[in-house]
CSV table of C-alpha atoms and ligand atoms in Angstrom, one decimal:
chain,number,residue,atom,x,y,z
A,1,MET,CA,115.8,110.9,85.4
A,2,ALA,CA,115.5,110.4,89.6
A,3,MET,CA,114.4,106.7,91.3
A,4,LEU,CA,111.3,106.9,89.3
A,5,GLY,CA,113.2,106.4,86.4
A,6,HIS,CA,114.3,102.6,84.8
A,7,GLU,CA,117.8,103.3,84.9
A,8,GLY,CA,117.2,104.2,88.9
A,9,GLU,CA,120.0,106.9,88.7
A,10,ARG,CA,120.3,109.7,91.3
A,11,ASP,CA,119.6,112.9,89.0
A,12,PRO,CA,118.1,115.4,90.8
A,13,VAL,CA,114.4,115.5,91.3
A,14,ASP,CA,112.5,116.7,88.0
A,15,THR,CA,110.2,119.6,89.5
A,16,ARG,CA,107.1,119.0,87.1
A,17,LEU,CA,107.5,115.7,88.1
A,18,ALA,CA,107.8,115.9,91.8
A,19,LEU,CA,104.7,118.3,91.5
A,20,LYS,CA,102.7,116.3,89.6
A,21,LEU,CA,103.3,113.4,92.4
A,22,TYR,CA,102.3,116.1,95.2
A,23,GLU,CA,99.0,116.9,93.6
A,24,GLU,CA,98.0,112.5,93.5
A,25,TYR,CA,99.4,112.6,96.7
A,26,LYS,CA,96.8,115.9,97.7
A,27,THR,CA,93.9,114.1,95.9
A,28,PHE,CA,94.5,110.4,97.1
A,29,PHE,CA,94.6,111.7,101.2
A,30,LYS,CA,91.9,114.2,100.6
A,31,ASN,CA,89.6,111.7,99.3
A,32,ALA,CA,90.7,109.0,102.1
A,33,GLU,CA,90.1,112.2,104.9
A,34,ARG,CA,86.8,113.2,103.5
A,35,THR,CA,85.3,109.8,102.5
A,36,ARG,CA,87.2,106.5,103.6
A,37,ARG,CA,89.0,106.9,107.4
A,38,TRP,CA,87.5,104.0,109.1
A,39,ASN,CA,87.5,103.0,112.9
A,40,VAL,CA,88.8,99.7,113.4
A,41,PHE,CA,87.6,99.7,116.9
A,42,ASP,CA,84.3,101.7,116.5
A,43,ASP,CA,82.5,101.2,112.9
A,44,ILE,CA,83.2,97.2,112.7
A,45,PRO,CA,80.0,95.1,114.9
A,46,TRP,CA,82.2,93.5,116.7
A,47,ASP,CA,79.0,92.7,118.9
A,48,LYS,CA,78.2,90.8,116.2
A,49,ILE,CA,80.7,88.3,116.1
A,50,ARG,CA,79.8,84.8,116.1
A,51,LYS,CA,82.3,82.2,117.5
A,52,ASP,CA,81.4,79.6,114.8
A,53,VAL,CA,84.3,80.2,112.0
A,54,PRO,CA,84.5,77.6,109.2
A,55,GLU,CA,88.1,76.7,109.5
A,56,GLU,CA,89.1,77.5,105.6
A,57,LEU,CA,87.7,80.9,106.4
A,58,ALA,CA,89.9,81.2,109.4
A,59,LEU,CA,92.8,79.8,107.1
A,60,VAL,CA,91.9,82.7,104.9
A,61,VAL,CA,91.9,85.3,107.3
A,62,GLU,CA,95.0,84.4,109.2
A,63,THR,CA,97.3,83.9,105.2
A,64,PHE,CA,95.5,87.5,105.0
A,65,CYS,CA,96.7,88.7,107.5
A,66,ALA,CA,100.6,87.0,107.5
A,67,VAL,CA,100.6,88.5,103.9
A,68,GLU,CA,100.0,91.5,105.9
A,69,ALA,CA,102.5,91.1,108.6
A,70,TYR,CA,105.2,91.8,106.0
A,71,LEU,CA,104.4,95.5,106.3
A,72,PRO,CA,107.5,96.6,107.6
A,73,ASP,CA,109.1,95.2,104.6
A,74,TYR,CA,107.0,96.7,102.1
A,75,VAL,CA,107.5,100.5,103.6
A,76,SER,CA,111.1,100.5,104.3
A,77,GLY,CA,111.2,98.7,100.5
A,78,GLY,CA,108.9,101.3,99.6
A,79,LEU,CA,110.0,103.7,100.8
A,80,ALA,CA,114.1,103.5,99.5
A,81,LEU,CA,112.9,103.8,96.1
A,82,VAL,CA,110.7,106.7,96.0
A,83,ARG,CA,112.9,108.7,98.2
A,84,PRO,CA,113.4,111.8,96.4
A,85,TYR,CA,109.4,112.1,95.9
A,86,MET,CA,107.9,113.8,98.4
A,87,GLY,CA,104.2,112.6,96.8
A,88,SER,CA,105.1,109.4,96.6
A,89,LEU,CA,107.2,109.3,100.0
A,90,TRP,CA,104.3,110.6,101.8
A,91,PHE,CA,101.7,108.1,100.1
A,92,GLN,CA,104.1,105.0,101.2
A,93,THR,CA,103.8,106.4,105.1
A,94,ASN,CA,100.2,106.5,104.8
A,95,TRP,CA,100.0,103.3,102.8
A,96,GLY,CA,101.1,102.3,106.1
A,97,TYR,CA,98.8,103.4,108.2
A,98,GLU,CA,95.9,102.1,106.4
A,99,GLU,CA,97.5,98.3,105.6
A,100,SER,CA,98.2,98.5,109.5
A,101,LYS,CA,94.3,98.8,110.6
A,102,HIS,CA,94.0,95.9,107.6
A,103,ALA,CA,96.7,93.5,109.6
A,104,LEU,CA,95.2,94.5,113.0
A,105,SER,CA,91.3,94.5,112.0
A,106,LEU,CA,91.5,90.7,111.1
A,107,GLN,CA,94.0,89.8,114.0
A,108,GLU,CA,91.5,91.1,116.2
A,109,PHE,CA,88.7,88.8,114.3
A,110,LEU,CA,90.7,85.7,114.1
A,111,LEU,CA,91.2,86.4,118.5
A,112,GLN,CA,87.3,87.5,119.1
A,113,SER,CA,85.9,85.0,117.2
A,114,GLY,CA,88.1,82.2,119.2
A,115,ALA,CA,89.5,80.5,115.6
A,116,ARG,CA,93.1,81.3,117.1
A,117,THR,CA,93.9,81.8,120.5
A,118,ASP,CA,96.9,84.6,121.8
A,119,GLU,CA,99.8,81.8,121.9
A,120,GLN,CA,98.6,80.7,118.0
A,121,MET,CA,98.9,84.4,117.1
A,122,VAL,CA,102.3,84.9,118.8
A,123,ASP,CA,103.7,81.3,117.2
A,124,LEU,CA,102.6,82.5,113.8
A,125,GLN,CA,104.2,85.9,114.1
A,126,ASN,CA,107.3,84.5,115.6
A,127,LYS,CA,107.8,82.4,112.9
A,128,LEU,CA,107.0,84.9,110.4
A,129,TRP,CA,110.0,87.3,111.8
A,130,ALA,CA,112.0,83.9,111.8
A,131,GLY,CA,111.4,83.6,107.8
A,132,GLN,CA,113.0,85.5,104.6
A,133,ARG,CA,112.2,88.9,105.0
A,134,TRP,CA,110.0,90.3,101.7
A,135,THR,CA,112.0,92.5,99.4
A,136,PRO,CA,111.0,94.4,96.5
A,137,LEU,CA,110.1,92.5,93.3
A,138,PHE,CA,111.7,95.3,91.0
A,139,GLN,CA,114.3,97.7,91.1
A,140,THR,CA,112.6,101.2,90.7
A,141,GLY,CA,110.1,102.9,91.4
A,142,ARG,CA,108.7,103.4,88.4
A,143,GLN,CA,108.4,99.3,88.2
A,144,MET,CA,107.1,99.0,91.3
A,145,THR,CA,104.4,101.8,90.8
A,146,ILE,CA,103.3,99.5,87.7
A,147,TYR,CA,103.2,96.8,90.1
A,148,GLY,CA,101.9,98.3,93.0
A,149,ALA,CA,98.8,99.2,90.4
A,150,ILE,CA,98.6,95.3,89.7
A,151,GLN,CA,99.3,94.1,93.0
A,152,GLU,CA,96.5,96.8,95.2
A,153,GLN,CA,93.8,96.4,92.2
A,154,ALA,CA,94.2,91.6,92.5
A,155,THR,CA,93.7,92.3,96.8
A,156,PHE,CA,90.7,94.4,96.0
A,157,VAL,CA,89.3,91.7,93.7
A,158,PHE,CA,89.9,88.7,96.4
A,159,TYR,CA,88.7,91.1,98.9
A,160,VAL,CA,85.9,91.6,97.5
A,161,ARG,CA,84.9,87.8,96.8
A,162,GLN,CA,85.6,86.6,100.4
A,163,ARG,CA,83.5,89.9,101.3
A,164,GLU,CA,80.9,88.0,99.7
A,165,ARG,CA,81.7,84.8,100.9
A,166,ALA,CA,81.5,85.9,104.4
A,167,LYS,CA,78.4,87.3,103.7
A,168,GLU,CA,76.9,83.8,102.0
A,169,LEU,CA,78.0,81.8,105.3
A,170,GLY,CA,76.2,84.7,107.8
A,171,HIS,CA,79.4,86.1,109.1
A,172,GLU,CA,78.0,90.1,108.7
A,173,THR,CA,81.1,91.7,111.2
A,174,LEU,CA,83.8,89.7,108.9
A,175,ALA,CA,82.1,91.0,106.2
A,176,THR,CA,82.2,94.2,107.0
A,177,ILE,CA,86.2,94.1,108.0
A,178,PHE,CA,86.5,92.6,104.2
A,179,ASP,CA,84.0,95.7,103.0
A,180,PHE,CA,86.6,98.2,104.2
A,181,ILE,CA,89.4,96.5,104.1
A,182,ALA,CA,88.9,96.7,100.1
A,183,ARG,CA,87.5,100.1,100.0
A,184,ASP,CA,91.4,100.7,101.6
A,185,GLU,CA,92.9,98.8,98.6
A,186,VAL,CA,91.0,99.7,95.3
A,187,ALA,CA,91.9,103.1,96.7
A,188,HIS,CA,95.2,102.9,97.0
A,189,ALA,CA,95.1,101.1,92.9
A,190,HIS,CA,93.6,104.4,92.0
A,191,PHE,CA,96.9,106.5,93.5
A,192,TYR,CA,99.3,104.3,91.9
A,193,GLU,CA,96.8,104.4,88.4
A,194,GLY,CA,97.1,108.0,88.9
A,195,VAL,CA,101.5,107.6,89.5
A,196,VAL,CA,101.1,105.6,86.3
A,197,LYS,CA,99.7,108.2,83.7
A,198,VAL,CA,101.9,111.2,85.2
A,199,LEU,CA,105.5,109.0,84.5
A,200,LEU,CA,104.1,107.6,81.1
A,201,GLU,CA,103.7,111.4,80.0
A,202,GLN,CA,106.6,112.0,80.9
A,203,ASP,CA,108.3,109.0,79.5
A,204,ARG,CA,105.9,107.2,77.0
A,205,GLU,CA,108.4,104.5,75.9
A,206,GLY,CA,110.2,103.8,79.5
A,207,THR,CA,107.0,103.3,81.2
A,208,LEU,CA,105.8,100.8,78.5
A,209,ARG,CA,108.8,98.8,78.7
A,210,ASP,CA,108.4,98.4,82.4
A,211,ILE,CA,104.7,97.7,82.3
A,212,ALA,CA,106.2,95.4,80.2
A,213,THR,CA,108.8,94.1,82.4
A,214,VAL,CA,106.0,94.1,85.2
A,215,THR,CA,103.0,92.2,83.2
A,216,ARG,CA,106.3,89.7,82.5
A,217,ASP,CA,107.8,89.4,85.9
A,218,PHE,CA,104.0,89.5,88.4
A,219,LYS,CA,103.5,87.7,91.6
A,220,MET,CA,101.5,87.9,94.4
A,221,PRO,CA,103.3,89.7,97.6
A,222,ALA,CA,104.9,87.5,100.6
A,223,TYR,CA,102.6,84.5,99.9
A,224,ASP,CA,105.5,82.6,99.1
A,225,LEU,CA,106.8,83.6,102.3
A,226,VAL,CA,104.1,82.7,104.2
A,227,PRO,CA,104.7,80.1,106.8
A,228,ASP,CA,103.0,76.5,105.7
A,229,TYR,CA,102.4,78.0,102.5
A,230,ASP,CA,102.0,74.5,100.6
A,231,GLU,CA,98.9,73.7,103.5
A,232,ARG,CA,97.3,76.9,102.4
A,233,VAL,CA,97.7,76.9,99.1
A,234,LEU,CA,95.4,74.2,98.2
A,235,VAL,CA,92.9,76.2,100.8
A,236,MET,CA,93.7,79.5,98.9
A,237,ARG,CA,93.3,78.9,95.3
A,238,GLU,CA,90.0,77.0,96.1
A,239,LEU,CA,88.1,80.2,98.2
A,240,ALA,CA,90.5,82.8,97.6
A,241,GLY,CA,91.7,81.3,94.2
A,242,MET,CA,92.2,83.5,90.8
A,243,ASP,CA,92.5,81.9,87.8
A,244,ARG,CA,94.8,83.8,84.7
A,245,ASP,CA,91.4,84.4,83.3
A,246,MET,CA,89.8,86.1,86.0
A,247,PHE,CA,93.2,87.9,87.4
A,248,PHE,CA,92.9,89.4,82.7
A,249,GLN,CA,89.2,90.3,83.0
A,250,LYS,CA,89.4,91.8,86.8
A,251,VAL,CA,92.9,93.1,87.5
A,252,TYR,CA,94.7,93.4,84.6
A,253,PHE,CA,92.3,94.9,81.9
A,254,PRO,CA,91.0,97.2,84.0
A,255,VAL,CA,94.6,98.6,85.3
A,256,LEU,CA,95.1,99.0,82.1
A,257,LYS,CA,92.3,100.7,80.8
A,258,ALA,CA,92.6,103.3,84.0
A,259,ILE,CA,95.9,104.2,82.8
A,260,GLY,CA,94.7,104.8,79.2
A,261,ILE,CA,97.0,102.3,77.8
A,262,GLY,CA,96.2,99.3,75.2
A,263,ARG,CA,96.7,95.7,75.3
A,264,ASN,CA,98.6,96.1,71.6
A,265,ASP,CA,100.7,98.5,73.7
A,266,VAL,CA,101.7,95.7,75.7
A,267,VAL,CA,102.5,93.3,73.6
A,268,GLN,CA,104.1,95.8,70.9
A,269,ALA,CA,106.9,97.0,74.3
A,270,MET,CA,107.1,93.1,75.1
A,271,ALA,CA,108.6,92.3,71.7
A,272,ARG,CA,110.4,95.4,71.6
A,273,GLN,CA,112.3,94.2,74.7
A,274,ARG,CA,112.4,90.6,73.2
A,275,ARG,CA,114.5,92.0,70.3
A,276,GLU,CA,116.5,94.2,72.2
A,277,ALA,CA,117.7,91.2,74.4
A,278,GLN,CA,118.7,89.9,71.0
A,279,PRO,CA,122.1,89.6,70.2
A,280,SER,CA,121.7,91.4,66.9
A,281,ALA,CA,121.4,88.8,64.2
A,282,GLU,CA,123.4,90.9,60.7
B,1,FE2,FE1,95.6,95.9,102.7
B,2,FE2,FE1,96.6,97.7,100.0
């Protein structure tokens, strides 16, 4: 099959698959337009912003902001992988718009609260662009779609945790920003889950093999590219931290459930992969 397939071949696009992806996108976009649009300038209570942001909280916001700042790399990498599929392609472009709002609102929070100066923001941007570029962790559209489902769900869980933390600390403006972002992230996860379901119907074994690959090699995007990562990581672990157990309970298992496969399916796919990787012993 074409580029969403494991081999990344450039076969002509399968009509049934193309139409199903188009339907997934339409559903996603319709729901976004009707129930999820928000305005960075009008919907966030900027007038209630507090100027006493604890440094740990500022560091979390800044780190999220930096991770979101790799947007050009995410968009170009993602678009290249799904190029022949209108549904996935339009999703990626719309996704880029939504993610840019995340970065913008977080950045505005840092500036308007006084937690960071204009100079500090520009300095961070310069460091980001002087550093390494982000490149996709996986080589096919199908693998990156599976990755997207898990990664967006993980990001959703991060932002929900941070929303609760901001509320506890009485930072209502920031809690509202995190709330809007979290709603977007979970919608992104749902889109990718829908696509994975379509891909499972189309090629169950190949898709399960890719789920096994992504499970084995999963890591969150770009955190290791962000400047001063070592200093951030301690704070991030403590505040945004997600241990293994939480990752499985709140992220990985819910994604498997949403795409309608069991843990055993993944375990078996992993075992199959290991057998295939070993030279036959006869
Ligand atoms: Fe985001
Ligand atoms: Fe997202």
